[in-house]
Short mmCIF file of C-alpha atoms in Angstrom, two decimals:
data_model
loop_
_atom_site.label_atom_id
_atom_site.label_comp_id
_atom_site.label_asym_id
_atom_site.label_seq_id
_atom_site.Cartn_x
_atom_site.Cartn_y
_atom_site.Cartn_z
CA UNK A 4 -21.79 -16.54 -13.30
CA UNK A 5 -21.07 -19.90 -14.77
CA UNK A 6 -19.42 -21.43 -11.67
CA UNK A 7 -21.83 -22.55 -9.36
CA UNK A 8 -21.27 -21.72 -5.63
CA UNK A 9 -19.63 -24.99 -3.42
CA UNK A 10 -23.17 -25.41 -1.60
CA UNK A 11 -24.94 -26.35 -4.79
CA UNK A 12 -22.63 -28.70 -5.74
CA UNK A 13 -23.32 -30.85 -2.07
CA UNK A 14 -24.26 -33.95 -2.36
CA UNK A 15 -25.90 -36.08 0.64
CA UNK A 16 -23.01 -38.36 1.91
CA UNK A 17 -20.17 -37.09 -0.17
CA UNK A 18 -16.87 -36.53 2.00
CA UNK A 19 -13.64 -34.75 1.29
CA UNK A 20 -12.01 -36.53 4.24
CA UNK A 21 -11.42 -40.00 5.94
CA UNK A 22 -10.55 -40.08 9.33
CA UNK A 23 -7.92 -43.04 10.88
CA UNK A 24 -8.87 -44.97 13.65
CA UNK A 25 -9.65 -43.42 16.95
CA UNK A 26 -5.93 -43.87 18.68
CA UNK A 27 -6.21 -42.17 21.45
CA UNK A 28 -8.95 -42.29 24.78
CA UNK A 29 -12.16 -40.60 23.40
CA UNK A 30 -13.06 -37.00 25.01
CA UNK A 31 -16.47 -36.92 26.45
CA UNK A 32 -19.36 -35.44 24.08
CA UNK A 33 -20.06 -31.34 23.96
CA UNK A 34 -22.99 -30.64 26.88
CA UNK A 35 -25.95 -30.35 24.66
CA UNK A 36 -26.13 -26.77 24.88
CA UNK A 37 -23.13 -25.96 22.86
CA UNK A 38 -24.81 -28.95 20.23
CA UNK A 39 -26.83 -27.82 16.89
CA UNK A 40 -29.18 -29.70 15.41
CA UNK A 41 -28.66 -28.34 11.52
CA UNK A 42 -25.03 -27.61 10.46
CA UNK A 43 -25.42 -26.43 6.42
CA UNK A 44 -22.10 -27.37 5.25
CA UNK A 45 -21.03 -28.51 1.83
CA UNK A 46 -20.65 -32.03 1.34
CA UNK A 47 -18.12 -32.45 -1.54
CA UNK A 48 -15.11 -34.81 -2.35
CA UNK A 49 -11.60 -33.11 -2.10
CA UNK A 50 -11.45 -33.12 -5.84
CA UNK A 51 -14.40 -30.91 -5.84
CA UNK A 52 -12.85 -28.30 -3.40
CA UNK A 53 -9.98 -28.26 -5.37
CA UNK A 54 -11.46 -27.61 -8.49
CA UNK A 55 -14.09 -25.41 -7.68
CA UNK A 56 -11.67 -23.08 -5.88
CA UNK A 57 -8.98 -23.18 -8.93
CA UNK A 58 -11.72 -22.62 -11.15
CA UNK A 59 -12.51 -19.44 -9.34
CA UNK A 60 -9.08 -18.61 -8.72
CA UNK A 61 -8.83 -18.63 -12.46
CA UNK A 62 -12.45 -16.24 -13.14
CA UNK A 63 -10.48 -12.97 -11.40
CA UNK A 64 -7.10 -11.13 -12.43
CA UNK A 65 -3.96 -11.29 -10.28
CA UNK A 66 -0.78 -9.58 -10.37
CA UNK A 67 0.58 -13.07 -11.84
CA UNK A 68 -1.64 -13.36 -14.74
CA UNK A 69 -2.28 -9.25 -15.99
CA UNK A 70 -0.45 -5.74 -15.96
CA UNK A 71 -1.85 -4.11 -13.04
CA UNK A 72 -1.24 -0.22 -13.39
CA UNK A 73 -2.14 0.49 -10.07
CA UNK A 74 1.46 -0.01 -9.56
CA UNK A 75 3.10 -0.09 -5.91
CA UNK A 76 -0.27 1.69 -4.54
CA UNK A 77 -1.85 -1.92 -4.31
CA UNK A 78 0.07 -4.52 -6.49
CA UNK A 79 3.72 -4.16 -6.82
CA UNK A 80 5.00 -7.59 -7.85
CA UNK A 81 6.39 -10.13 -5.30
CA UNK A 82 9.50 -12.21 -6.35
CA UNK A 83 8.67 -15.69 -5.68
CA UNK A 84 12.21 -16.02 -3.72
CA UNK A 85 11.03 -13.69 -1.19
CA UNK A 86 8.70 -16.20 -0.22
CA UNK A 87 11.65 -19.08 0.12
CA UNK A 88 13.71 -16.52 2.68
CA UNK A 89 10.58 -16.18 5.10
CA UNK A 90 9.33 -20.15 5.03
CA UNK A 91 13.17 -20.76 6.28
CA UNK A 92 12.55 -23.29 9.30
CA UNK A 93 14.69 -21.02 11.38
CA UNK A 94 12.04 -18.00 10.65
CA UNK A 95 9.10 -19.75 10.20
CA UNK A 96 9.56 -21.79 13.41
CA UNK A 97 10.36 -19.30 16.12
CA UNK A 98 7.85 -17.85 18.37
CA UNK A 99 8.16 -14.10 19.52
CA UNK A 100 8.00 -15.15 23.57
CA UNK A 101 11.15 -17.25 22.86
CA UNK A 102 14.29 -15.45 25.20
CA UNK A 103 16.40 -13.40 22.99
CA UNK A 104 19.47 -15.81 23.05
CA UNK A 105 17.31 -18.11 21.35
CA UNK A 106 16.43 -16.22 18.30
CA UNK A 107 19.86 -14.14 17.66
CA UNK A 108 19.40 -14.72 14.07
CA UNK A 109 16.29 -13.01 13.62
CA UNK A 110 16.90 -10.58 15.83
CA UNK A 111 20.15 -9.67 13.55
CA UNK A 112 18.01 -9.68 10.19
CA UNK A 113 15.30 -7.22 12.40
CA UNK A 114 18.82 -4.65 13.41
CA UNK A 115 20.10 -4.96 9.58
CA UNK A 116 16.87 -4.37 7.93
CA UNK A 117 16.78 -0.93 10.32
CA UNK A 118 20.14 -0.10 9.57
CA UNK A 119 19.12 -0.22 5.77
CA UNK A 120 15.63 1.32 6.48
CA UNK A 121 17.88 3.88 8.25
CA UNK A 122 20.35 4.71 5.23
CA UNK A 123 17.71 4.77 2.37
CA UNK A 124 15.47 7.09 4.12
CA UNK A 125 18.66 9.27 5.95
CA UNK A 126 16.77 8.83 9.13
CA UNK A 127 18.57 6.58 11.37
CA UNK A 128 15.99 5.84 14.55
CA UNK A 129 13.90 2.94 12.82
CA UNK A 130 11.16 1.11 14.46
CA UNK A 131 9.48 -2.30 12.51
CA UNK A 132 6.78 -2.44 15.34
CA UNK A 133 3.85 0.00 12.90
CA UNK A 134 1.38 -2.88 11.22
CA UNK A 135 0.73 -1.18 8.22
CA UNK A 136 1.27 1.92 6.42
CA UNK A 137 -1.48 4.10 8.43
CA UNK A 138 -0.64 2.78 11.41
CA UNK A 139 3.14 3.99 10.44
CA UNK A 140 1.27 7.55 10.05
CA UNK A 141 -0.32 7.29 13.67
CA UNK A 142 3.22 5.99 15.15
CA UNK A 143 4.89 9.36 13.81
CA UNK A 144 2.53 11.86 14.47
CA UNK A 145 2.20 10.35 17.86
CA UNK A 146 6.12 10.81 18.29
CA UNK A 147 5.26 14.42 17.13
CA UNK A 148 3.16 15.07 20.02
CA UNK A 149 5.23 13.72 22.63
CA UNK A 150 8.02 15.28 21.11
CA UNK A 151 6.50 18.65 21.65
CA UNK A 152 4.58 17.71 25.11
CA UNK A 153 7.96 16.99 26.44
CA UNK A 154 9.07 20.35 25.28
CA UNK A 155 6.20 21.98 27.35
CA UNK A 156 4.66 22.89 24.16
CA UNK A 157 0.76 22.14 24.36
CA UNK A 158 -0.62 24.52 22.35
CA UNK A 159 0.73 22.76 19.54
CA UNK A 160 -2.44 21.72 18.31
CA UNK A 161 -2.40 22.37 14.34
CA UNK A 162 -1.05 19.54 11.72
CA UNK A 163 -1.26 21.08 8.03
CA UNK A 164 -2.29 18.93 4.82
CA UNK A 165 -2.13 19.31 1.61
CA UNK A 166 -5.27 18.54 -0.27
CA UNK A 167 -3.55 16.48 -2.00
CA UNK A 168 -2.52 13.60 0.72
CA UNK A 169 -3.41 10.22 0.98
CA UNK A 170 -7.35 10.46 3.00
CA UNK A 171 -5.19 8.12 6.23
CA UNK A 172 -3.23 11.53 6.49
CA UNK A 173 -5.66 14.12 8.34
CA UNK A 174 -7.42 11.43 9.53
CA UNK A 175 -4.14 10.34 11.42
CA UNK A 176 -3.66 14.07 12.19
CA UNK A 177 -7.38 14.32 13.58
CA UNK A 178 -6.92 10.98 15.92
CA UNK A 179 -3.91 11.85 17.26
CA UNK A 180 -6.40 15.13 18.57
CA UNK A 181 -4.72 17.51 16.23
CA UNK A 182 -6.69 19.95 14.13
CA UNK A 183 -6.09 19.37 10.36
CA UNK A 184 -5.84 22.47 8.17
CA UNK A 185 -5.67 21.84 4.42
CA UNK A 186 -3.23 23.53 2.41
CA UNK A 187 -3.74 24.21 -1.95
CA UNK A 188 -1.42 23.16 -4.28
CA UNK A 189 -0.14 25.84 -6.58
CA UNK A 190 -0.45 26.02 -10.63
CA UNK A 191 2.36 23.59 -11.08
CA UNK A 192 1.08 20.89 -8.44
CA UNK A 193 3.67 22.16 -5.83
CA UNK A 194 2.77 23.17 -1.89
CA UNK A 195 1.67 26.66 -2.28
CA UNK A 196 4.55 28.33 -0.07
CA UNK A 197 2.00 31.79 0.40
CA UNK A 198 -0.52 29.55 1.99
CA UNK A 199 2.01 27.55 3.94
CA UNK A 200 3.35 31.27 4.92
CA UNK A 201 0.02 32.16 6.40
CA UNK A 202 -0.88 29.01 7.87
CA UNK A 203 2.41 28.68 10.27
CA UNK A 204 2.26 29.81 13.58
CA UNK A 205 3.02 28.78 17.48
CA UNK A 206 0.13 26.49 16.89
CA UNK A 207 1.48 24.02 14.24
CA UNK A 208 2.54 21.29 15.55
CA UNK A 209 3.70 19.16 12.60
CA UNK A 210 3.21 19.67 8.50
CA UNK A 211 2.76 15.95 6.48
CA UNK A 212 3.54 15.50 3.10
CA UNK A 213 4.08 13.04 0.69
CA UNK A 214 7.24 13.35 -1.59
CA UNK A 215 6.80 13.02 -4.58
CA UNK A 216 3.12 13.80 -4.21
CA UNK A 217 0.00 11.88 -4.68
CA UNK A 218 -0.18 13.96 -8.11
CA UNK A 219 2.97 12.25 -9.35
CA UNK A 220 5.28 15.22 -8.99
CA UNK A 221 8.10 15.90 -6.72
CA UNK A 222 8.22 18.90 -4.94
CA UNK A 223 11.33 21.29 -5.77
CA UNK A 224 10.42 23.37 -2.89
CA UNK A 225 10.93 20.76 0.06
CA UNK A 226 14.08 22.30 1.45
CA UNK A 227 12.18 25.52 1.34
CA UNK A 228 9.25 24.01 2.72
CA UNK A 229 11.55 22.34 5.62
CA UNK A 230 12.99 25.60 6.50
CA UNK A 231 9.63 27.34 6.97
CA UNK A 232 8.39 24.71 9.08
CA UNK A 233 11.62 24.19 11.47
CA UNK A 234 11.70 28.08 11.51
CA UNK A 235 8.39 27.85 13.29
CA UNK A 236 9.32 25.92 15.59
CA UNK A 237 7.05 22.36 13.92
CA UNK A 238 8.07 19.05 12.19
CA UNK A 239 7.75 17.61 8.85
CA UNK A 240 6.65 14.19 8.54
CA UNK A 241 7.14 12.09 5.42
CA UNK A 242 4.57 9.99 3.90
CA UNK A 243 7.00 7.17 2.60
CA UNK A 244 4.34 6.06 0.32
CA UNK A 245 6.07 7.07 -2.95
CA UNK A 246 9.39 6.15 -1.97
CA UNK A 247 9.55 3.93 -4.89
CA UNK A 248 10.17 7.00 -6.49
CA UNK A 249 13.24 8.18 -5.16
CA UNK A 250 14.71 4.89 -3.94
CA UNK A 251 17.92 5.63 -3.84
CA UNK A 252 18.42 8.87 -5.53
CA UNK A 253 17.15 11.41 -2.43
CA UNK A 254 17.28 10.63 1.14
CA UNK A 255 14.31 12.10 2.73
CA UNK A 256 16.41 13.09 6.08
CA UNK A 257 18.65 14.91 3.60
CA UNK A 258 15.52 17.21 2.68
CA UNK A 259 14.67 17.77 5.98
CA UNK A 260 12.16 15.14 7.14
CA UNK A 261 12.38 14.60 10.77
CA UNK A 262 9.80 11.23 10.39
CA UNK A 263 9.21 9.45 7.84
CA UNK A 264 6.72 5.83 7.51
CA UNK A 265 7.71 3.33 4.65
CA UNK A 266 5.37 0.70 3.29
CA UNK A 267 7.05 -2.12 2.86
CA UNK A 268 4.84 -3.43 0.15
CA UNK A 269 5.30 0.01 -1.55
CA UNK A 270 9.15 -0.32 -2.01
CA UNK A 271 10.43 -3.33 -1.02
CA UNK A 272 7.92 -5.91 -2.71
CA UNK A 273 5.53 -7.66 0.20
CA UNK A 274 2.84 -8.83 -0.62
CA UNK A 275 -0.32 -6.96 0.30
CA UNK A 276 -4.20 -7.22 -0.15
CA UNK A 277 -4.97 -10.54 0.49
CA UNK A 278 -1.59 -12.02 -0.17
CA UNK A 279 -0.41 -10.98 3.54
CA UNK A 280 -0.49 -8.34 6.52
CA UNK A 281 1.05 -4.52 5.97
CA UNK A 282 4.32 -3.45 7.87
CA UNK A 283 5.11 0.24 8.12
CA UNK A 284 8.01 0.76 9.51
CA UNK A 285 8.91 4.54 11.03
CA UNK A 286 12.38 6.03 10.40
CA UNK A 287 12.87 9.24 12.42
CA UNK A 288 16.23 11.63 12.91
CA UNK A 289 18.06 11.13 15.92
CA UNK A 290 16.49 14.12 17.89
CA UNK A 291 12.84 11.68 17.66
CA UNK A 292 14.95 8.59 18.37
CA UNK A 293 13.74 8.16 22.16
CA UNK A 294 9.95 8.44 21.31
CA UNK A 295 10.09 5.72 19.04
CA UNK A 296 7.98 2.62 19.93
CA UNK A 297 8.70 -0.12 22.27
CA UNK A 298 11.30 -2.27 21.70
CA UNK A 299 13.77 -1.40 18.99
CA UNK A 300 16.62 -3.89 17.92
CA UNK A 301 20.19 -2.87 19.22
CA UNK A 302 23.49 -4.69 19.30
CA UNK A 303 25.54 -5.01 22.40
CA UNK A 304 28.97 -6.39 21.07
CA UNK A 305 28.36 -9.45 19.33
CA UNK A 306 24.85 -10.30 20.94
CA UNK A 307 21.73 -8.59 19.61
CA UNK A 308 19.08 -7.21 22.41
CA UNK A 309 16.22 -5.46 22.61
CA UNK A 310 16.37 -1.81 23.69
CA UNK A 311 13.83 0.21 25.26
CA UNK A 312 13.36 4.14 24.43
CA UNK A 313 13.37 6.24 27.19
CA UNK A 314 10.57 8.45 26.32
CA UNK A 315 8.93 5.14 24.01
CA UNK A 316 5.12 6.64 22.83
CA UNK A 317 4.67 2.58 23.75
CA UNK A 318 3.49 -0.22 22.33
CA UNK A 319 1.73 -0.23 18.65
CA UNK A 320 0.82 -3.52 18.10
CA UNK A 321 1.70 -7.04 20.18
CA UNK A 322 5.29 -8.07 20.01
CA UNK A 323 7.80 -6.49 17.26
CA UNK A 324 6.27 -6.32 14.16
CA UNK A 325 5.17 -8.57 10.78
CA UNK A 326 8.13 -10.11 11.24
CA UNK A 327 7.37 -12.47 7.64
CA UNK A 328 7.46 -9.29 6.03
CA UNK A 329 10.64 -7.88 7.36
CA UNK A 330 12.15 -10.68 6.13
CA UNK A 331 11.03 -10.45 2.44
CA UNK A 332 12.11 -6.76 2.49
CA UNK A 333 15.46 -7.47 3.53
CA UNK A 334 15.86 -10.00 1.40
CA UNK A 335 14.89 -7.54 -1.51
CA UNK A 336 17.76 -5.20 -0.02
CA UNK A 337 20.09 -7.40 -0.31
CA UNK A 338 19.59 -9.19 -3.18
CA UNK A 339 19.53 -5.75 -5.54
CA UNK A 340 22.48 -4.16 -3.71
CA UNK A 341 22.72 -0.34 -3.84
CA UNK A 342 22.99 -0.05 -7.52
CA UNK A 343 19.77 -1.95 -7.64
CA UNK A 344 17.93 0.00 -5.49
CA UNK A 345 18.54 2.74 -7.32
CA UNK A 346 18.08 1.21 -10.70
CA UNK A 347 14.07 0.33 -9.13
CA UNK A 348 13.27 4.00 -8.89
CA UNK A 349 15.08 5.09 -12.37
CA UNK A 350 13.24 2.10 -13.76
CA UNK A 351 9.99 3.12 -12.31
CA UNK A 352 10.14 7.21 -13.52
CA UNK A 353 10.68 6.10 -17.17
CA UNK A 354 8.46 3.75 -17.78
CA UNK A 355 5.81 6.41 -15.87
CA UNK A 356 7.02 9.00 -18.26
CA UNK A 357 6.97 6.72 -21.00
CA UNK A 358 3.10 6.10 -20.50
CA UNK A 359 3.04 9.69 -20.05
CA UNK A 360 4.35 10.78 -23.24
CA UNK A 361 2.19 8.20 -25.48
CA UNK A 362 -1.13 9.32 -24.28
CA UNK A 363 -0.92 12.94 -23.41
CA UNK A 364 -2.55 13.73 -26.61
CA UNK A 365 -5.51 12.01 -25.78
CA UNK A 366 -6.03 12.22 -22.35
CA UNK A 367 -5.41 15.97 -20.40
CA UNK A 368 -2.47 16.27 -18.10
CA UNK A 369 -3.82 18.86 -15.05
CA UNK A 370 -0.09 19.05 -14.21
CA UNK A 371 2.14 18.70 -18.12
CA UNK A 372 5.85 18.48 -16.86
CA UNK A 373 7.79 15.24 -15.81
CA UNK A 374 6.75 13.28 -13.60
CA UNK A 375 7.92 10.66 -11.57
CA UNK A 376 6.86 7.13 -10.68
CA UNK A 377 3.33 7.45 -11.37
CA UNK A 378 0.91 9.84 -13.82
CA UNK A 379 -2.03 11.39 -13.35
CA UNK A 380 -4.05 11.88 -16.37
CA UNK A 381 -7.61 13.17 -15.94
CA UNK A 382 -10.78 11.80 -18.13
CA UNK A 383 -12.46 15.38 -18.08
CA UNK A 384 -12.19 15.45 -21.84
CA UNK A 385 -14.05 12.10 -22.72
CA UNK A 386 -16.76 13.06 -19.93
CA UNK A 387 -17.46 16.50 -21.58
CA UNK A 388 -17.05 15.69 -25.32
CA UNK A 389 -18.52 12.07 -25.40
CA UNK A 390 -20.41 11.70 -22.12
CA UNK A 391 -17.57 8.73 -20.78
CA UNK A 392 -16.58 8.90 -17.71
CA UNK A 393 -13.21 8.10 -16.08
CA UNK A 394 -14.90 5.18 -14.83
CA UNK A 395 -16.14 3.81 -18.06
CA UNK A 396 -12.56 4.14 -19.47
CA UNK A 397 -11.43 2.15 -16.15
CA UNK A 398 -13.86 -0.75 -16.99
CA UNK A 399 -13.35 -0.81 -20.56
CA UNK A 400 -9.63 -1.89 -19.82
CA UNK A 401 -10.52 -4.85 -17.93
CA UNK A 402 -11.80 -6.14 -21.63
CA UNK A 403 -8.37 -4.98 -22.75
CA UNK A 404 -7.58 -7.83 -20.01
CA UNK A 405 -6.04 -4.83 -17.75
CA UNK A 406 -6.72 -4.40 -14.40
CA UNK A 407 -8.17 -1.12 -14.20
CA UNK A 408 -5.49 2.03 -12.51
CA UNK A 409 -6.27 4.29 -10.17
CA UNK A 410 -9.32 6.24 -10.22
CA UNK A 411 -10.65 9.39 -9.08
CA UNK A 412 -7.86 10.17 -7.43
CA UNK A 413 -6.49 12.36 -6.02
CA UNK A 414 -9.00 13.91 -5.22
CA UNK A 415 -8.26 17.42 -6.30
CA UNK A 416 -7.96 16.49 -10.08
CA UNK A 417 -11.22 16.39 -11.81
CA UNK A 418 -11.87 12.57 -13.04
CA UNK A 419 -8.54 11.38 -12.29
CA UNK A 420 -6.78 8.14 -14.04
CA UNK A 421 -3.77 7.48 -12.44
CA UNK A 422 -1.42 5.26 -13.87
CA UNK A 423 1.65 3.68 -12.09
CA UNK A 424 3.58 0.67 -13.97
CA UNK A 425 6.11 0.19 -11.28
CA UNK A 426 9.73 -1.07 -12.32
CA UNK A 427 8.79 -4.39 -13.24
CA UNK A 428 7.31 -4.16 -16.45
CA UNK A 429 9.02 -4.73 -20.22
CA UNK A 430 8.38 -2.08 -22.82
CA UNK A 431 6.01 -4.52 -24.83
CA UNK A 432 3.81 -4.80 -21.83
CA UNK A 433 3.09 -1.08 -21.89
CA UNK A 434 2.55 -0.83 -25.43
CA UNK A 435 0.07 -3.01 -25.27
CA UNK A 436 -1.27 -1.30 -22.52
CA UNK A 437 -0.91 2.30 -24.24
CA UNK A 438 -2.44 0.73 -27.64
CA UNK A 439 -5.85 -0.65 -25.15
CA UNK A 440 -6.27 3.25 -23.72
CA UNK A 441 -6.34 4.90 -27.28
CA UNK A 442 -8.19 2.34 -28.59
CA UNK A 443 -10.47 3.22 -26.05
CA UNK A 444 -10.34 6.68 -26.23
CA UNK A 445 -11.25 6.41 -30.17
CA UNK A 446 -14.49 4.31 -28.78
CA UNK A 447 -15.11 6.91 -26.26
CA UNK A 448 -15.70 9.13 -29.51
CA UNK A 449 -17.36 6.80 -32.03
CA UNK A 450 -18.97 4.12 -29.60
CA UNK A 451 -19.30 5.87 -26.41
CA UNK A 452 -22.20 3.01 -25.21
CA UNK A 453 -19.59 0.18 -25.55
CA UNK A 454 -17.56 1.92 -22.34
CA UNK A 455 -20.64 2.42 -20.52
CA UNK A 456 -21.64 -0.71 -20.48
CA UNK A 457 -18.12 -2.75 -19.96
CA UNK A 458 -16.85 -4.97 -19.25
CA UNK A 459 -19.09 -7.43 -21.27
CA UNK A 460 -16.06 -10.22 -21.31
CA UNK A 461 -15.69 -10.74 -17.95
CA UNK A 462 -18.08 -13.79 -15.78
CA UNK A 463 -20.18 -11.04 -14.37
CA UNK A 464 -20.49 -7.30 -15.66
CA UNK A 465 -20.38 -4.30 -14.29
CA UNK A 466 -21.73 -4.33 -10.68
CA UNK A 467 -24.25 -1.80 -8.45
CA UNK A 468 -20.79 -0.39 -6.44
CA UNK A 469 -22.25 1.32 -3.97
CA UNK A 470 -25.09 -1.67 -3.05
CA UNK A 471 -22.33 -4.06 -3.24
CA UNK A 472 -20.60 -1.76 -0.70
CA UNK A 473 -23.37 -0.53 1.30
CA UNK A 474 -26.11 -4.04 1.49
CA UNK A 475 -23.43 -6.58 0.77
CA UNK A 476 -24.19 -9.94 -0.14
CA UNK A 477 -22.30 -12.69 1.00
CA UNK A 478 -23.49 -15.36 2.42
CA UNK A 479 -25.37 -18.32 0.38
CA UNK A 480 -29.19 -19.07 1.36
CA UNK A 481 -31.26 -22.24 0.15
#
C-alpha cells in the first residue's frame, strides 16, 4: 500500500503538541516501577496526523462516498441531522446517576420513543435497556422462559428455528439453555407447516422467526403459523431485523408475535459498525409486559418515572440503554411522520424488486416470486458454467466502486448474493449498479480470470481471509 504506516513517518524530536506552562503545584513522579525505559511512539507534527489519517480515511469505501447493497443489514444511511438532535447540550450533558427530576426531558423522549416502538410493532410493553440486536434476542427469549417458569411449566425446553434465521438466533435459543431444533423451509421459501406440525409438542417452549425472512420473502402463513404455536401452548418471537420491510404496513403484534427485538440501526437509521454502539430494543404484548427488563419509562401525571416490572428478568446492561441512539431514532420518527414511515418500507420493496427484475436473467432466483426489501440471488450458475464464484462476483464490484452485498448467505441457498438497496437510493444509482453486475456476469463468461483475481483497483488486492481472520496482523514492528 502506498500510504506508509504513522511509525515510519517519526521523526526524532518532531511534536504534534506544545504544552502551556506548568500552572498548577507539580504531582510527584510515578514510583519507578510503573516507569518504562522505551516507549515506541510516533513522533509526528499535528499536520502529519491529520493527513495521514484523512489520507487513509480516503483509501476505504463508506456509506458516504459508494452504494452499499448490503442495505440495512450493516449500512443503512444516517441523516446527518440525527447527529445534531443527540449532541443537544441537554442530551449530551446529562449523566444517567442524575435523580429523575433532573433529566425529565430525556426521560420523556425515552417514554415517547416506546410509545412509538410500541405502535409500529403492535406490541405495547417496550424496553430500550437490550445493547444491540442479539442481545434484544437474549432479552426475549429470556422473558420466554420466565414467562413459562412462572407458569410451572419446566419442561418447556424446545425453541424451533428455521434454517433460515440469522446464526445469533439458536445460538440465543441454546444460551438461554433451550434446545434448538431446526425447521426446513418449503418449495416457495415459506416455514414448512408439516414439519412445524410434527415438531410441536408440550416441550416447545418458544418458535423464532424472522418476518419477512432472511431469504427476502414474507411469510403468508404467519397467522397460521401463530395459531399452531399458541395452540400448543408456546410463543412466537419476532426477529425485528427486517422490519424495514414492513414499516408501517403490518404490525407484527397484529400477526401474532408475542416478542418482538428491533434494531435500531435496521429501521430507524443509527449508525452502526464503527460509527456507534447497537440498541435493540424489545417490544412484547401486554401478557410479557411484567418480565420485561429493569427499569422501563412510565408517566405518573405530568412527571416521568421509572417503573420497575414485577416479575423484571433484570438487568441487561448498566443503566437504561444507548441512550445517543434512542435519540436519533426518535428523531427519525418524528421527522417522517406516519406517512413516512410507511413510504421507507414501500420505498425499500421496489427498489429490491427493481434490482430483482433487471438481473434475474442472469443470475438464478432459488425463490422467483416478489420479494420484499431485500433479494437473494444465488451465483450457482457462474460457479458451474465459468468456474466464478459468488465471491469473485462480490470482489469484482468493488472495481465497479461498489461495496460488495451480502454473501453466502443465508445459508441454505447455494452461493448466495444478497442484495438490499434500502430506501435511500435514486433509480440512477441502481442502474449503475445493475449495469456493474451484468457487466460482470458477461466477464464471468468471456474473462472468468479477471473476477478471480479482483479487485486489481483498489490499494491492496484481494486478501488471505481466513489468515487475516485466524493469525491477524496488527500491530507495527521495527
Amino acid at each position: 500500500m502506498s500510504e506508509p504506516v504513522i511509525f515510519e513517518r517519526s521523526r526524532p524530536g518532531r511534536r504534534g503538541v506544545a504544552l502551556p506552562r506548568l500552572d498548577v503545584p507539580e504531582a510527584p513522579p510515578l514510583p519507578p516501577e510503573f516507569l518504562r525505559e522505551d516507549l515506541p511512539l510516533p513522533e509526528v507534527s499535528e499536520l502529519d496526523v491529520v493527513r495521514h489519517y484523512v489520507r487513509l480515511s480516503q483509501l476505504n469505501f463508506a456509506i458516504d462516498s459508494v452504494f452499499y447493497p448490503l442495505g440495512s443489514c450493516t449500512m443503512k444511511y444516517n441523516p446527518k441531522v440525527h447527529e445534531e438532535a443527540a449532541r443537544l447540550r441537554g442530551f449530551q450533558q446529562i449523566h444517567p446517576l442524575q435523580p429523575a427530576e433532573t433529566v425529565q426531558g430525556a426521560l420523556e423522549l425515552m417514554y415517547n420513543l416506546q410509545e412509538a416502538l410500541g405502535e409500529i410493532s403492535g406490541l405495547p410493553a417496550v424496553s430500550l435497556q437490550p445493547a444491540a440486536g442479539a442481545q434484544g434476542e437474549l432479552t426475549g427469549i429470556l422473558m420466554i422462559r420466565a414467562y413459562h417458569r412462572d407458569r410451572g411449566e419446566m419442561d418447556r425446553t424446545v425453541v424451533l428455528v428455521p434454517e433460515s434465521a440469522h446464526g445469533t438466533n439458536p445460538a440465543t435459543a441454546a444460551m438461554a439453555g433451550f434446545t434448538v431444533k431446526p425447521i426446513r423451509a418449503d418449495r416457495e421459501g415459506n416455514v414448512d407447516l408439516d414439519q412445524l406440525r410434527a415438531l410441536l409438542g408440550p416441550d416447545v417452549a418458544a418458535m423464532m422467526l424472522t418476518q419477512p425472512s432472511t431469504l427476502g420473502l414474507f411469510d403468508p402463513n404467519i397467522e397460521e403459523i401463530a395459531r399452531l404455536v399458541h395452540e400448543n401452548g408456546a410463543l412466537l418471537y419476532g426477529d425485528g431485523a427486517n422490519l424495514n420491510a414492513i414499516l408501517g404496513k403490518v404490525k407484527p403484534g397484529d400477526c401474532g408475535f408475542d416478542v418482538l427485538h428491533i434494531n435500531l440501526h435496521k429501521t430507524f437509521t443509527t449508525p452502526h459498525g464503527g460509527g456507534g454502539p447497537g440498541a435493540g430494543p424489545v417490544c412484547a404484548s401486554a401478557a410479557l409486559a411484567d418480565y420485561l427488563p429493569d427499569p422501563v419509562v412510565g408517566r405518573q401525571g405530568d412527571e416521568y418515572v421509572f417503573l420497575h416490572p414485577p416479575k423484571s428478568i433484570g438487568k441487561m446492561r448498566a443503566f437504561y440503554g444507548h441512550f445517543g441512539m434512542a435519540v436519533r431514532a426518535y428523531a427519525y420518527i418524528r421527522s417522517l411522520g406516519a406517512e413516512g414511515l410507511r413510504e421507507v418500507s414501500e420505498h425499500a420493496v421496489l427498489n429490491a424488486n427493481y434490482i430483482r427484475a433487471r438481473l434475474r436473467d442472469l443470475y438464478d432466483l432459488p425463490y422467483d416470486r416478489i420479494c420484499m426489501h431485500e433479494v437473494v440471488f444465488s451465483g450457482s450458475r457462474q460457479k458451474q458454467q465459468h468456474g466464478v464464484r459468488t465471491l469473485d462476483i462480490a470482489k469484482r464490484l468493488i472495481d465497479y466502486g461498489y461495496h460488495p452485498p451480502t454473501i453466502y448467505f443465508p445459508l441454505v441457498v447455494d452461493e448466495a448474493l444478497m442484495i438490499e438497496p434500502t430506501e435511500t437510493e435514486s433509480k440512477e444509482t441502481l442502474d449503475g449498479f445493475i449495469e456493474a453486475m451484468r457487466a460482470i456476469a458477461a466477464e464471468a463468461a468471456t474473462d472468468p480470470d479477471l473476477l478471480r483475481s479482483a479487485p486489481t483497483t483498489t490499494p491492496v488486492g484481494r486478501l488471505d481471509e481466513a489468515q487475516a481472520a485466524r493469525r491477524p496482523d496488527v500491530r507495527w514492528q521495527p
